Amino acid sequence: MELVTTHPSGGYILEELHVGMAAEKVIHVSDERIRLFAEASDDFNPVHLDDAFASKTAYRGRIAHGLLSASFGSAVVGTILPGAGAIYISQTLGFHLPVRPGDDVVVRISVVSVDQESARVELNCEGFVDGKLIMDGVAVVRVPRRRRPAKG
């Protein structure tokens, strides 16, 4: 695994990508982030927002929206690897453990295949809290073949 950072142009083009490239980002799950996601998604399930309600559930407390955690993968795909210009085609997801307010989610995206003909890249997507796998899946994204010329 070769950890990379944001490309100086903002995004890697297809020809710069290869199997084994990976990127990570740590995202803090605050109460505010959960509230804002509830507003953006219109998902006001009290297991995410109401301590009294959530304390009586199987999770014994509030948990973050699963798709909030999944969206952190999009943050890496859209800003680091491949970065600017990458367009999601598909995403599989599996949720394994709950994410709670106050957790730090480490998101790791790694390139598992590059298809030069279709300009698509398959990415392994994983999220961890305290070293434990909380979610995983596979994304397929379309990647630009060349950079747009600078506006001048």
Coordinates of C-alpha atoms in Angstrom, one line a residue:
M1 CA 0.0 0.0 0.0
E2 CA 1.4 3.4 -1.1
L3 CA -0.3 6.2 0.9
V4 CA -0.7 9.4 -1.2
T5 CA -1.8 12.9 -0.5
T6 CA -3.8 15.4 -2.6
H7 CA -2.3 15.8 -6.0
P8 CA -1.0 19.4 -6.6
S9 CA -3.6 19.9 -9.4
G10 CA -6.4 18.7 -7.0
G11 CA -6.9 15.3 -8.7
Y12 CA -5.1 12.4 -10.2
I13 CA -5.8 11.6 -13.8
L14 CA -6.4 8.0 -15.0
E15 CA -2.8 7.5 -16.2
E16 CA -1.4 8.4 -12.8
L17 CA -3.4 5.8 -10.9
H18 CA -2.2 2.3 -10.2
V19 CA -3.2 -0.6 -8.0
G20 CA -2.0 -0.2 -4.4
M21 CA -2.3 3.6 -4.1
A22 CA -4.2 4.6 -1.0
A23 CA -5.3 7.6 0.9
E24 CA -6.6 8.2 4.4
K25 CA -8.5 10.9 6.2
V26 CA -9.6 11.2 9.8
I27 CA -13.1 12.8 10.4
H28 CA -14.5 13.7 13.8
V29 CA -18.2 12.8 14.3
S30 CA -19.5 15.7 16.4
D31 CA -23.1 16.3 17.5
E32 CA -23.2 19.2 15.1
R33 CA -22.1 17.0 12.2
I34 CA -24.9 14.5 13.0
R35 CA -27.5 17.3 13.3
L36 CA -26.4 18.9 10.0
F37 CA -26.6 15.5 8.3
A38 CA -30.1 14.9 9.7
E39 CA -31.1 18.2 8.2
A40 CA -29.4 17.6 4.8
S41 CA -30.9 14.0 4.5
D42 CA -34.2 14.7 6.2
D43 CA -33.5 11.6 8.4
F44 CA -34.6 12.6 11.9
N45 CA -34.6 9.1 13.3
P46 CA -34.4 9.6 17.1
V47 CA -31.7 6.9 17.4
H48 CA -29.4 9.6 16.0
L49 CA -30.7 12.7 17.8
D50 CA -32.5 11.8 21.1
D51 CA -30.5 10.5 24.0
A52 CA -33.5 9.3 26.0
F53 CA -34.9 7.4 23.0
A54 CA -31.5 6.0 21.9
S55 CA -30.7 4.8 25.4
K56 CA -33.5 2.3 25.2
T57 CA -32.4 0.8 21.8
A58 CA -30.1 -2.1 21.2
Y59 CA -27.2 0.3 20.8
R60 CA -27.7 1.8 24.3
G61 CA -27.1 5.3 23.1
R62 CA -27.1 7.6 20.1
I63 CA -25.4 6.5 16.9
A64 CA -24.4 8.4 13.8
H65 CA -26.3 7.8 10.5
G66 CA -24.7 5.0 8.6
L67 CA -24.7 7.1 5.4
L68 CA -23.0 9.9 7.3
S69 CA -20.1 7.6 7.9
A70 CA -20.3 6.4 4.3
S71 CA -20.1 9.9 3.0
F72 CA -16.7 10.3 4.5
G73 CA -15.5 7.9 1.8
S74 CA -16.8 10.4 -0.7
A75 CA -14.7 13.1 1.0
V76 CA -11.5 11.1 0.2
V77 CA -12.6 10.1 -3.3
G78 CA -13.5 13.7 -4.2
T79 CA -10.6 15.5 -2.6
I80 CA -7.6 13.1 -2.4
L81 CA -7.8 9.9 -4.3
P82 CA -8.6 10.1 -7.2
G83 CA -9.6 13.7 -6.2
A84 CA -11.2 16.5 -8.2
G85 CA -13.0 15.3 -11.3
A86 CA -13.8 11.8 -10.0
I87 CA -17.4 10.9 -10.5
Y88 CA -19.1 8.1 -8.5
I89 CA -20.7 5.3 -10.7
S90 CA -21.5 2.8 -7.9
Q91 CA -20.8 2.0 -4.3
T92 CA -21.4 -1.1 -2.2
L93 CA -21.6 -0.7 1.6
G94 CA -21.5 -3.0 4.6
F95 CA -21.9 -1.6 8.1
H96 CA -20.3 -3.6 10.9
L97 CA -20.2 -1.5 14.1
P98 CA -22.0 1.7 15.2
V99 CA -20.3 5.1 15.1
R100 CA -21.1 7.3 18.0
P101 CA -20.9 11.1 18.7
G102 CA -17.3 11.9 19.6
D103 CA -15.8 9.1 17.5
D104 CA -13.0 9.7 15.0
V105 CA -13.5 7.8 11.8
V106 CA -10.4 6.9 9.8
V107 CA -11.4 6.4 6.2
R108 CA -9.1 4.5 3.9
I109 CA -9.6 4.3 0.1
S110 CA -7.3 2.1 -2.0
V111 CA -7.1 1.4 -5.7
V112 CA -7.9 -2.2 -6.5
S113 CA -8.2 -1.9 -10.3
V114 CA -7.8 0.6 -13.1
D115 CA -9.6 0.2 -16.4
Q116 CA -7.9 2.4 -19.0
E117 CA -10.6 1.6 -21.7
S118 CA -13.6 2.8 -19.6
A119 CA -11.7 5.4 -17.5
R120 CA -13.0 3.7 -14.4
V121 CA -11.3 2.8 -11.2
E122 CA -12.4 0.3 -8.6
L123 CA -11.7 1.5 -5.0
N124 CA -11.8 -0.5 -1.7
C125 CA -13.4 1.7 0.9
E126 CA -13.0 1.1 4.6
G127 CA -13.8 3.0 7.8
F128 CA -12.3 2.4 11.2
V129 CA -12.9 3.6 14.8
D130 CA -10.2 2.8 17.3
G131 CA -8.7 0.3 14.8
K132 CA -12.0 -1.6 14.4
L133 CA -13.7 -2.0 11.0
I134 CA -17.0 -0.1 11.1
M135 CA -17.8 -0.2 7.4
D136 CA -16.5 -1.3 4.1
G137 CA -17.4 -1.5 0.5
V138 CA -16.3 -1.1 -3.1
A139 CA -16.7 2.1 -5.2
V140 CA -16.4 2.5 -8.9
V141 CA -15.6 6.0 -10.1
R142 CA -14.9 7.6 -13.5
V143 CA -11.7 9.5 -13.6
P144 CA -10.6 12.2 -16.1
R145 CA -8.0 11.2 -18.7
R146 CA -6.5 14.7 -18.8
R147 CA -6.5 17.9 -16.8
R148 CA -8.5 20.9 -17.7
P149 CA -6.3 23.8 -18.8
A150 CA -5.9 26.5 -16.3
K151 CA -8.2 29.5 -16.7
G152 CA -6.2 32.5 -17.6

